[in-house]
Amino acid sequence: MKVILSDDVRGLGRRGETVTVKPGYARNFLFPQGVAYEATQANERRISEERKKYDEKTLREKAVADEVAKRTEGMTLVIFKKAGEEEQLYGSVTASEIADALAQKGIDVDRRRVELAEPIRRLGSHAVHVRLHRDVVATLNVDVQPLGAS
């Protein structure tokens, strides 16, 4: 079944693309979620009109994300956590803690935008990626120090 995507769907395609999917996937997931329409001429016209507005909005969002990326690129955040023997943390540093540390520096980032390949469970410096926009990723350093150390 051919459908036109009205929003980006990870692993399937981007907004405005016409893709072929199984009928059950379209009927049970894509249509109820509102992320796709059946590929008809009327829906193609509708999506092309919406695309103009969407492109303008995306450009504005990308410009804002670029500004935030310039401020955060290469920034070092220091987070203090309890640590045991051999620099092993009790628990881990979470994306929420990194987002809170960024908020203290005046940069509001949703915790879901912080991409941790694996939880930070050791002391030291770690590189963390923050996806500010679909095309904009900033890298910052998170320096985990033992709590009570000077």
PDB file of C-alpha atoms in Angstrom:
ATOM      1  CA  MET A   1       0.000   0.000   0.000  1.00  0.00           C
ATOM      2  CA  LYS A   2       1.357   3.428  -0.898  1.00  0.00           C
ATOM      3  CA  VAL A   3       1.156   6.161   1.732  1.00  0.00           C
ATOM      4  CA  ILE A   4       2.359   9.756   1.989  1.00  0.00           C
ATOM      5  CA  LEU A   5       4.137  10.545   5.251  1.00  0.00           C
ATOM      6  CA  SER A   6       2.839  13.642   7.021  1.00  0.00           C
ATOM      7  CA  ASP A   7       5.640  13.493   9.586  1.00  0.00           C
ATOM      8  CA  ASP A   8       9.111  11.968   9.895  1.00  0.00           C
ATOM      9  CA  VAL A   9       8.990   8.282  10.817  1.00  0.00           C
ATOM     10  CA  ARG A  10      12.269   6.789  11.977  1.00  0.00           C
ATOM     11  CA  GLY A  11      13.280   3.867   9.794  1.00  0.00           C
ATOM     12  CA  LEU A  12      10.611   4.601   7.196  1.00  0.00           C
ATOM     13  CA  GLY A  13      11.098   8.063   5.711  1.00  0.00           C
ATOM     14  CA  ARG A  14      10.766  11.802   6.000  1.00  0.00           C
ATOM     15  CA  ARG A  15       7.793  14.111   5.750  1.00  0.00           C
ATOM     16  CA  GLY A  16       6.272  14.334   2.270  1.00  0.00           C
ATOM     17  CA  GLU A  17       7.787  11.100   0.945  1.00  0.00           C
ATOM     18  CA  THR A  18       5.639   8.448  -0.679  1.00  0.00           C
ATOM     19  CA  VAL A  19       6.537   5.009   0.652  1.00  0.00           C
ATOM     20  CA  THR A  20       5.147   1.503   0.280  1.00  0.00           C
ATOM     21  CA  VAL A  21       4.119  -0.271   3.482  1.00  0.00           C
ATOM     22  CA  LYS A  22       2.034  -3.281   4.373  1.00  0.00           C
ATOM     23  CA  PRO A  23      -1.693  -2.480   4.641  1.00  0.00           C
ATOM     24  CA  GLY A  24      -1.923  -3.569   8.279  1.00  0.00           C
ATOM     25  CA  TYR A  25       0.936  -1.258   9.322  1.00  0.00           C
ATOM     26  CA  ALA A  26      -0.737   1.674   7.587  1.00  0.00           C
ATOM     27  CA  ARG A  27      -4.223   0.903   8.872  1.00  0.00           C
ATOM     28  CA  ASN A  28      -3.271   0.014  12.459  1.00  0.00           C
ATOM     29  CA  PHE A  29      -0.371   2.373  13.163  1.00  0.00           C
ATOM     30  CA  LEU A  30       0.354   5.100  10.607  1.00  0.00           C
ATOM     31  CA  PHE A  31      -3.214   6.304   9.997  1.00  0.00           C
ATOM     32  CA  PRO A  32      -4.378   6.320  13.663  1.00  0.00           C
ATOM     33  CA  GLN A  33      -1.171   8.114  14.742  1.00  0.00           C
ATOM     34  CA  GLY A  34      -1.769  10.720  12.035  1.00  0.00           C
ATOM     35  CA  VAL A  35       1.700  10.354  10.514  1.00  0.00           C
ATOM     36  CA  ALA A  36       0.551   9.196   7.065  1.00  0.00           C
ATOM     37  CA  TYR A  37      -2.228   9.557   4.517  1.00  0.00           C
ATOM     38  CA  GLU A  38      -3.290   7.283   1.710  1.00  0.00           C
ATOM     39  CA  ALA A  39      -1.465   8.197  -1.512  1.00  0.00           C
ATOM     40  CA  THR A  40      -4.172   9.977  -3.517  1.00  0.00           C
ATOM     41  CA  GLN A  41      -3.905  13.080  -5.692  1.00  0.00           C
ATOM     42  CA  ALA A  42      -5.907  15.141  -3.212  1.00  0.00           C
ATOM     43  CA  ASN A  43      -3.632  14.132  -0.340  1.00  0.00           C
ATOM     44  CA  GLU A  44      -0.534  14.859  -2.455  1.00  0.00           C
ATOM     45  CA  ARG A  45      -1.779  18.429  -3.038  1.00  0.00           C
ATOM     46  CA  ARG A  46      -2.590  18.781   0.649  1.00  0.00           C
ATOM     47  CA  ILE A  47       0.896  17.627   1.718  1.00  0.00           C
ATOM     48  CA  SER A  48       2.626  19.899  -0.822  1.00  0.00           C
ATOM     49  CA  GLU A  49       0.792  22.909   0.643  1.00  0.00           C
ATOM     50  CA  GLU A  50       1.653  21.872   4.185  1.00  0.00           C
ATOM     51  CA  ARG A  51       5.276  21.309   3.180  1.00  0.00           C
ATOM     52  CA  LYS A  52       5.819  25.028   2.512  1.00  0.00           C
ATOM     53  CA  LYS A  53       4.757  25.940   6.048  1.00  0.00           C
ATOM     54  CA  TYR A  54       6.721  23.026   7.492  1.00  0.00           C
ATOM     55  CA  ASP A  55       9.920  24.002   5.634  1.00  0.00           C
ATOM     56  CA  GLU A  56       9.750  27.570   6.972  1.00  0.00           C
ATOM     57  CA  LYS A  57       9.179  26.293  10.502  1.00  0.00           C
ATOM     58  CA  THR A  58      12.058  23.814  10.175  1.00  0.00           C
ATOM     59  CA  LEU A  59      14.438  26.539   9.004  1.00  0.00           C
ATOM     60  CA  ARG A  60      13.567  28.703  12.025  1.00  0.00           C
ATOM     61  CA  GLU A  61      14.024  25.769  14.409  1.00  0.00           C
ATOM     62  CA  LYS A  62      17.352  24.850  12.803  1.00  0.00           C
ATOM     63  CA  ALA A  63      18.625  28.427  13.166  1.00  0.00           C
ATOM     64  CA  VAL A  64      17.762  28.384  16.881  1.00  0.00           C
ATOM     65  CA  ALA A  65      19.393  24.953  17.262  1.00  0.00           C
ATOM     66  CA  ASP A  66      22.564  26.215  15.530  1.00  0.00           C
ATOM     67  CA  GLU A  67      22.806  29.096  18.005  1.00  0.00           C
ATOM     68  CA  VAL A  68      22.424  26.750  20.976  1.00  0.00           C
ATOM     69  CA  ALA A  69      24.956  24.346  19.423  1.00  0.00           C
ATOM     70  CA  LYS A  70      27.537  27.144  19.172  1.00  0.00           C
ATOM     71  CA  ARG A  71      27.074  27.860  22.884  1.00  0.00           C
ATOM     72  CA  THR A  72      27.264  24.215  23.968  1.00  0.00           C
ATOM     73  CA  GLU A  73      29.909  22.846  21.588  1.00  0.00           C
ATOM     74  CA  GLY A  74      32.989  21.896  23.594  1.00  0.00           C
ATOM     75  CA  MET A  75      31.426  22.977  26.911  1.00  0.00           C
ATOM     76  CA  THR A  76      32.517  21.064  29.999  1.00  0.00           C
ATOM     77  CA  LEU A  77      29.952  20.197  32.654  1.00  0.00           C
ATOM     78  CA  VAL A  78      31.170  19.085  36.071  1.00  0.00           C
ATOM     79  CA  ILE A  79      28.880  16.668  37.897  1.00  0.00           C
ATOM     80  CA  PHE A  80      29.609  15.387  41.395  1.00  0.00           C
ATOM     81  CA  LYS A  81      28.514  11.846  42.281  1.00  0.00           C
ATOM     82  CA  LYS A  82      29.248   9.366  45.044  1.00  0.00           C
ATOM     83  CA  ALA A  83      31.997   6.992  43.988  1.00  0.00           C
ATOM     84  CA  GLY A  84      33.472   3.825  45.425  1.00  0.00           C
ATOM     85  CA  GLU A  85      36.678   1.953  44.847  1.00  0.00           C
ATOM     86  CA  GLU A  86      38.416   2.040  41.467  1.00  0.00           C
ATOM     87  CA  GLU A  87      36.520   5.159  40.322  1.00  0.00           C
ATOM     88  CA  GLN A  88      33.219   3.247  40.068  1.00  0.00           C
ATOM     89  CA  LEU A  89      30.077   5.320  40.670  1.00  0.00           C
ATOM     90  CA  TYR A  90      27.215   4.338  42.924  1.00  0.00           C
ATOM     91  CA  GLY A  91      24.504   4.470  40.280  1.00  0.00           C
ATOM     92  CA  SER A  92      25.094   6.399  37.078  1.00  0.00           C
ATOM     93  CA  VAL A  93      24.902   9.849  35.533  1.00  0.00           C
ATOM     94  CA  THR A  94      21.587  10.124  33.695  1.00  0.00           C
ATOM     95  CA  ALA A  95      20.409  12.241  30.797  1.00  0.00           C
ATOM     96  CA  SER A  96      18.172  14.151  33.237  1.00  0.00           C
ATOM     97  CA  GLU A  97      21.160  15.160  35.349  1.00  0.00           C
ATOM     98  CA  ILE A  98      23.009  16.375  32.264  1.00  0.00           C
ATOM     99  CA  ALA A  99      19.936  18.345  31.126  1.00  0.00           C
ATOM    100  CA  ASP A 100      19.638  19.880  34.628  1.00  0.00           C
ATOM    101  CA  ALA A 101      23.331  20.861  34.585  1.00  0.00           C
ATOM    102  CA  LEU A 102      22.810  22.527  31.193  1.00  0.00           C
ATOM    103  CA  ALA A 103      19.753  24.353  32.568  1.00  0.00           C
ATOM    104  CA  GLN A 104      21.901  25.761  35.381  1.00  0.00           C
ATOM    105  CA  LYS A 105      24.181  27.197  32.679  1.00  0.00           C
ATOM    106  CA  GLY A 106      21.166  28.829  31.015  1.00  0.00           C
ATOM    107  CA  ILE A 107      20.649  26.301  28.211  1.00  0.00           C
ATOM    108  CA  ASP A 108      17.264  24.562  28.243  1.00  0.00           C
ATOM    109  CA  VAL A 109      17.458  21.113  26.653  1.00  0.00           C
ATOM    110  CA  ASP A 110      14.928  18.311  26.950  1.00  0.00           C
ATOM    111  CA  ARG A 111      16.420  15.236  28.607  1.00  0.00           C
ATOM    112  CA  ARG A 112      15.312  13.095  25.655  1.00  0.00           C
ATOM    113  CA  ARG A 113      17.647  15.114  23.434  1.00  0.00           C
ATOM    114  CA  VAL A 114      20.706  14.009  25.430  1.00  0.00           C
ATOM    115  CA  GLU A 115      22.124  10.930  23.711  1.00  0.00           C
ATOM    116  CA  LEU A 116      24.108   8.610  25.947  1.00  0.00           C
ATOM    117  CA  ALA A 117      25.538   5.576  24.169  1.00  0.00           C
ATOM    118  CA  GLU A 118      25.713   3.865  27.542  1.00  0.00           C
ATOM    119  CA  PRO A 119      25.131   5.090  31.090  1.00  0.00           C
ATOM    120  CA  ILE A 120      28.084   6.926  32.630  1.00  0.00           C
ATOM    121  CA  ARG A 121      29.230   4.762  35.535  1.00  0.00           C
ATOM    122  CA  ARG A 122      32.849   5.839  35.997  1.00  0.00           C
ATOM    123  CA  LEU A 123      34.610   8.974  37.144  1.00  0.00           C
ATOM    124  CA  GLY A 124      36.405  11.056  34.549  1.00  0.00           C
ATOM    125  CA  SER A 125      35.622  12.911  31.364  1.00  0.00           C
ATOM    126  CA  HIS A 126      33.012  11.595  28.930  1.00  0.00           C
ATOM    127  CA  ALA A 127      31.853  12.909  25.539  1.00  0.00           C
ATOM    128  CA  VAL A 128      28.065  13.327  25.291  1.00  0.00           C
ATOM    129  CA  HIS A 129      26.018  14.195  22.207  1.00  0.00           C
ATOM    130  CA  VAL A 130      22.979  16.468  22.399  1.00  0.00           C
ATOM    131  CA  ARG A 131      20.632  16.313  19.388  1.00  0.00           C
ATOM    132  CA  LEU A 132      19.189  19.812  19.233  1.00  0.00           C
ATOM    133  CA  HIS A 133      17.548  19.337  15.836  1.00  0.00           C
ATOM    134  CA  ARG A 134      17.304  16.557  13.278  1.00  0.00           C
ATOM    135  CA  ASP A 135      20.421  17.942  11.542  1.00  0.00           C
ATOM    136  CA  VAL A 136      22.192  19.622  14.503  1.00  0.00           C
ATOM    137  CA  VAL A 137      24.177  17.662  17.082  1.00  0.00           C
ATOM    138  CA  ALA A 138      26.386  19.319  19.702  1.00  0.00           C
ATOM    139  CA  THR A 139      29.123  17.491  21.581  1.00  0.00           C
ATOM    140  CA  LEU A 140      29.979  18.425  25.131  1.00  0.00           C
ATOM    141  CA  ASN A 141      32.209  16.995  27.830  1.00  0.00           C
ATOM    142  CA  VAL A 142      30.817  15.718  31.102  1.00  0.00           C
ATOM    143  CA  ASP A 143      33.442  15.582  33.828  1.00  0.00           C
ATOM    144  CA  VAL A 144      32.294  13.308  36.648  1.00  0.00           C
ATOM    145  CA  GLN A 145      34.033  14.071  39.957  1.00  0.00           C
ATOM    146  CA  PRO A 146      33.732  12.248  43.288  1.00  0.00           C
ATOM    147  CA  LEU A 147      31.376  13.884  45.761  1.00  0.00           C
ATOM    148  CA  GLY A 148      33.255  15.561  48.640  1.00  0.00           C
ATOM    149  CA  ALA A 149      36.495  15.961  46.668  1.00  0.00           C
ATOM    150  CA  SER A 150      38.013  19.395  46.314  1.00  0.00           C
TER     151      SER A 150
END
